[in-house]
Short mmCIF file of C-alpha atoms in Angstrom, two decimals:
data_model
loop_
_atom_site.label_atom_id
_atom_site.label_comp_id
_atom_site.label_asym_id
_atom_site.label_seq_id
_atom_site.Cartn_x
_atom_site.Cartn_y
_atom_site.Cartn_z
CA ASP Q 37 74.77 100.34 182.09
CA GLN Q 38 74.31 96.59 182.02
CA GLN Q 39 70.81 96.08 180.61
CA VAL Q 40 71.11 92.29 180.60
CA LYS Q 41 72.71 90.56 183.55
CA GLN Q 42 73.75 87.02 184.24
CA ASN Q 43 74.75 87.10 187.86
CA SER Q 44 76.19 83.60 188.06
CA PRO Q 45 79.55 83.39 186.30
CA SER Q 46 79.61 79.61 186.57
CA LEU Q 47 77.44 76.58 187.30
CA SER Q 48 78.39 72.95 187.83
CA VAL Q 49 75.86 70.09 187.64
CA GLN Q 50 75.95 66.34 187.48
CA GLU Q 51 75.14 64.56 184.24
CA GLY Q 52 71.45 63.69 184.03
CA ARG Q 53 70.37 66.44 186.43
CA ILE Q 54 68.71 69.75 185.59
CA SER Q 55 70.75 72.85 184.74
CA ILE Q 56 69.08 76.19 185.39
CA LEU Q 57 70.68 79.33 184.03
CA ASN Q 58 69.29 82.70 184.97
CA CYS Q 59 69.14 86.10 183.35
CA ASP Q 60 67.72 89.48 184.40
CA TYR Q 61 67.04 92.53 182.28
CA THR Q 62 66.17 96.13 183.00
CA ASN Q 63 64.85 97.57 179.73
CA SER Q 64 61.06 97.27 179.39
CA MET Q 65 61.34 97.76 175.63
CA PHE Q 66 62.92 94.32 175.19
CA ASP Q 67 60.39 92.00 173.56
CA TYR Q 68 62.47 89.13 172.27
CA PHE Q 69 64.94 87.01 174.19
CA LEU Q 70 67.46 84.45 173.05
CA TRP Q 71 69.95 82.01 174.51
CA TYR Q 72 73.23 81.27 172.80
CA LYS Q 73 75.82 78.63 173.58
CA LYS Q 74 79.49 79.20 172.95
CA TYR Q 75 82.34 76.72 172.79
CA PRO Q 76 85.96 77.91 172.93
CA ALA Q 77 87.31 79.25 169.62
CA GLU Q 78 83.84 79.27 168.07
CA GLY Q 79 81.19 81.93 167.61
CA PRO Q 80 77.98 81.82 169.66
CA THR Q 81 75.43 79.27 168.46
CA PHE Q 82 71.71 80.04 168.67
CA LEU Q 83 69.92 77.73 171.08
CA ILE Q 84 66.38 78.87 171.77
CA SER Q 85 64.32 82.06 171.84
CA ILE Q 86 61.12 83.41 173.29
CA SER Q 87 58.87 86.31 172.43
CA SER Q 88 57.48 88.53 175.17
CA ILE Q 89 53.95 87.38 174.32
CA LYS Q 90 54.82 83.93 175.67
CA ASP Q 91 56.01 82.75 179.06
CA LYS Q 92 57.49 79.43 177.99
CA ASN Q 93 59.12 77.89 174.96
CA GLU Q 94 60.37 74.34 174.70
CA ASP Q 95 62.72 72.66 172.28
CA GLY Q 96 63.77 69.14 173.18
CA ARG Q 97 65.85 69.22 176.34
CA PHE Q 98 65.83 73.02 176.44
CA THR Q 99 63.08 75.17 177.92
CA VAL Q 100 63.12 78.93 178.35
CA PHE Q 101 60.82 80.61 180.86
CA LEU Q 102 60.02 84.31 180.81
CA ASN Q 103 58.65 86.28 183.77
CA LYS Q 104 57.94 89.74 182.40
CA SER Q 105 56.82 91.25 185.68
CA ALA Q 106 60.11 90.26 187.30
CA LYS Q 107 62.11 91.00 184.12
CA HIS Q 108 63.65 87.58 184.49
CA LEU Q 109 64.22 84.62 182.22
CA SER Q 110 65.75 81.25 182.74
CA LEU Q 111 67.00 78.37 180.64
CA HIS Q 112 66.39 74.83 181.83
CA ILE Q 113 68.35 71.93 180.41
CA VAL Q 114 66.98 68.50 181.25
CA PRO Q 115 68.71 66.11 181.37
CA SER Q 116 72.11 67.76 181.30
CA GLN Q 117 74.82 66.09 179.25
CA PRO Q 118 78.61 66.55 179.28
CA GLY Q 119 78.40 67.99 175.75
CA ASP Q 120 76.32 70.85 177.17
CA SER Q 121 79.43 72.18 178.92
CA ALA Q 122 79.94 75.62 177.38
CA VAL Q 123 79.40 79.32 178.04
CA TYR Q 124 75.75 80.32 177.82
CA PHE Q 125 74.74 83.85 176.91
CA CYS Q 126 71.38 85.42 177.39
CA ALA Q 127 70.49 88.14 174.86
CA ALA Q 128 67.63 90.56 174.44
CA SER Q 129 66.30 92.59 171.56
CA ALA Q 130 63.67 95.25 171.00
CA LEU Q 131 62.12 94.02 167.76
CA SER Q 132 59.72 96.95 167.84
CA GLY Q 133 62.75 99.22 167.35
CA ASN Q 134 63.43 97.32 164.14
CA THR Q 135 67.20 97.22 164.50
CA GLY Q 136 67.43 93.65 165.70
CA LYS Q 137 70.62 94.37 167.61
CA LEU Q 138 71.19 92.04 170.51
CA ILE Q 139 72.19 93.08 174.02
CA PHE Q 140 74.07 90.26 175.71
CA GLY Q 141 74.66 89.29 179.31
CA GLN Q 142 78.13 88.46 180.57
CA GLY Q 143 77.66 84.73 180.20
CA THR Q 144 77.50 81.73 182.53
CA THR Q 145 79.97 78.88 182.19
CA LEU Q 146 78.20 75.56 182.59
CA GLN Q 147 80.14 72.45 183.49
CA VAL Q 148 78.32 69.13 183.34
CA LYS Q 149 80.22 66.42 185.16
CA PRO Q 150 79.97 62.79 184.03
CA ASP V 263 75.04 76.93 152.89
CA THR V 264 78.14 76.80 155.04
CA GLY V 265 77.07 79.49 157.48
CA VAL V 266 78.76 82.76 158.35
CA SER V 267 82.48 82.86 157.65
CA GLN V 268 85.09 85.32 158.85
CA ASN V 269 88.65 85.94 157.77
CA PRO V 270 91.24 85.99 159.09
CA ARG V 271 90.58 83.91 162.21
CA HIS V 272 93.52 85.47 164.02
CA LYS V 273 95.38 88.71 163.54
CA ILE V 274 98.37 89.99 165.45
CA THR V 275 99.39 93.54 164.71
CA LYS V 276 101.53 96.27 166.16
CA ARG V 277 100.01 99.33 167.71
CA GLY V 278 99.40 102.01 165.13
CA GLN V 279 98.88 99.64 162.21
CA ASN V 280 95.64 99.33 160.25
CA VAL V 281 93.74 96.04 160.05
CA THR V 282 90.80 94.86 158.00
CA PHE V 283 88.49 91.92 158.67
CA ARG V 284 86.05 90.30 156.30
CA CYS V 285 82.68 88.67 156.95
CA ASP V 286 80.66 86.57 154.51
CA PRO V 287 77.10 86.16 155.80
CA ILE V 288 74.55 83.47 155.02
CA SER V 289 73.53 84.29 151.48
CA GLU V 290 69.78 84.72 152.04
CA HIS V 291 70.24 87.05 155.02
CA ASN V 292 69.84 90.75 154.39
CA ARG V 293 71.02 91.91 157.80
CA LEU V 294 74.63 91.83 158.92
CA TYR V 295 75.92 92.75 162.37
CA TRP V 296 79.34 93.34 163.89
CA TYR V 297 79.98 92.72 167.58
CA ARG V 298 83.08 92.86 169.76
CA GLN V 299 83.74 90.53 172.66
CA THR V 300 86.37 90.95 175.34
CA LEU V 301 87.39 88.41 177.95
CA GLY V 302 84.69 87.63 180.48
CA GLN V 303 82.06 89.70 178.70
CA GLY V 304 79.27 89.02 176.28
CA PRO V 305 79.39 90.33 172.72
CA GLU V 306 78.81 94.09 172.40
CA PHE V 307 77.00 95.53 169.41
CA LEU V 308 79.10 97.70 167.09
CA THR V 309 77.10 98.28 163.91
CA TYR V 310 74.66 96.71 161.50
CA PHE V 311 73.67 96.78 157.86
CA GLN V 312 70.44 96.08 156.10
CA ASN V 313 71.49 95.19 152.58
CA GLU V 314 74.19 97.76 151.77
CA ALA V 315 72.91 100.48 154.11
CA GLN V 316 74.62 100.98 157.45
CA LEU V 317 71.69 101.80 159.69
CA GLU V 318 73.14 102.06 163.18
CA LYS V 319 76.52 102.51 164.82
CA SER V 320 77.27 102.11 168.50
CA ARG V 321 79.07 104.86 170.36
CA LEU V 322 81.69 102.15 170.95
CA LEU V 323 82.61 102.56 167.30
CA SER V 324 85.17 105.37 167.34
CA ASP V 325 86.25 107.32 164.27
CA ARG V 326 89.08 104.82 163.81
CA PHE V 327 86.55 102.12 162.96
CA SER V 328 84.78 101.91 159.64
CA ALA V 329 82.57 99.21 158.19
CA GLU V 330 81.27 98.65 154.70
CA ARG V 331 78.97 96.28 152.88
CA PRO V 332 79.34 97.52 149.33
CA LYS V 333 77.02 95.18 147.45
CA GLY V 334 74.86 93.97 150.27
CA SER V 335 76.77 90.72 150.49
CA PHE V 336 80.12 90.50 152.34
CA SER V 337 81.22 93.16 154.80
CA THR V 338 84.57 94.54 155.93
CA LEU V 339 85.50 96.11 159.25
CA GLU V 340 88.60 98.29 159.26
CA ILE V 341 90.39 99.59 162.32
CA GLN V 342 92.88 102.38 161.71
CA ARG V 343 95.78 103.21 164.01
CA THR V 344 95.11 100.24 166.25
CA GLU V 345 95.47 100.57 170.02
CA GLN V 346 96.03 97.89 172.62
CA GLY V 347 92.48 98.39 173.82
CA ASP V 348 91.24 97.17 170.44
CA SER V 349 92.41 93.66 171.29
CA ALA V 350 89.26 91.55 171.28
CA MET V 351 87.27 88.97 169.38
CA TYR V 352 85.35 90.57 166.51
CA LEU V 353 82.20 88.68 165.66
CA CYS V 354 79.99 88.95 162.62
CA ALA V 355 76.40 87.75 162.52
CA SER V 356 73.65 87.70 159.93
CA SER V 357 69.89 87.35 159.97
CA PHE V 358 66.70 87.98 158.11
CA ALA V 359 65.15 91.36 158.85
CA ALA V 360 63.93 91.54 162.44
CA GLY V 361 60.29 90.79 162.98
CA VAL V 362 60.41 87.81 160.65
CA LEU V 363 63.09 85.71 162.28
CA GLY V 364 65.05 87.45 165.01
CA GLU V 365 67.76 84.85 165.42
CA GLN V 366 71.23 85.94 164.43
CA TYR V 367 73.76 83.41 163.23
CA PHE V 368 77.34 84.08 164.19
CA GLY V 369 80.61 83.41 162.49
CA PRO V 370 83.64 82.01 164.32
CA GLY V 371 85.11 85.45 164.90
CA THR V 372 88.43 87.16 164.25
CA ARG V 373 90.69 87.39 167.27
CA LEU V 374 92.72 90.59 167.17
CA THR V 375 95.83 91.04 169.30
CA VAL V 376 97.48 94.45 169.29
CA THR V 377 101.03 94.41 170.66
#
């Protein structure tokens, strides 16, 4: 069963515009959410996270929004830059379970066009 | 610190052979995770260690897979009698214990091809 879903396999935006990547989850026990970025031939790189006690977290051009009632989170990148072109993974964890293991979505490939 | 390192970066093996991968985590991190990623999918959890103790194994980890972290530092993942379905990217990650900082830092991965 896919507990974390990224329903858009790809997204293309123009440089300078906003990129919005979406993620849905099904497990109510998840209380910590992360976004990772992955370039080809590299491991995933941590981008930003959010705890379930918050509904927004911002770090520079990156903002993550969490809607617990809808079990939905999104990553906003403003303004988008060509260097942001990569695969973005949403991940969730149940910190209360104390394992820390991450459950990943399938990924969304973002292409930012100059 | 240079981050998480994994060796080898690529491994091609014939079906039925055994392979072993190594992961060196960030030195201050006491948790170490192994994940497997296949094409078009996100990483899937395999197992994790806190210090030298292996605390959880996924049902994805068949009896042919074994992982160790003998001194709580580096870890090895061995696959015995490899099958073509084992072809994947094997990723290692490390972190502080969950609840303090949940972020996991990944290595570059070992790409396994079983022919």
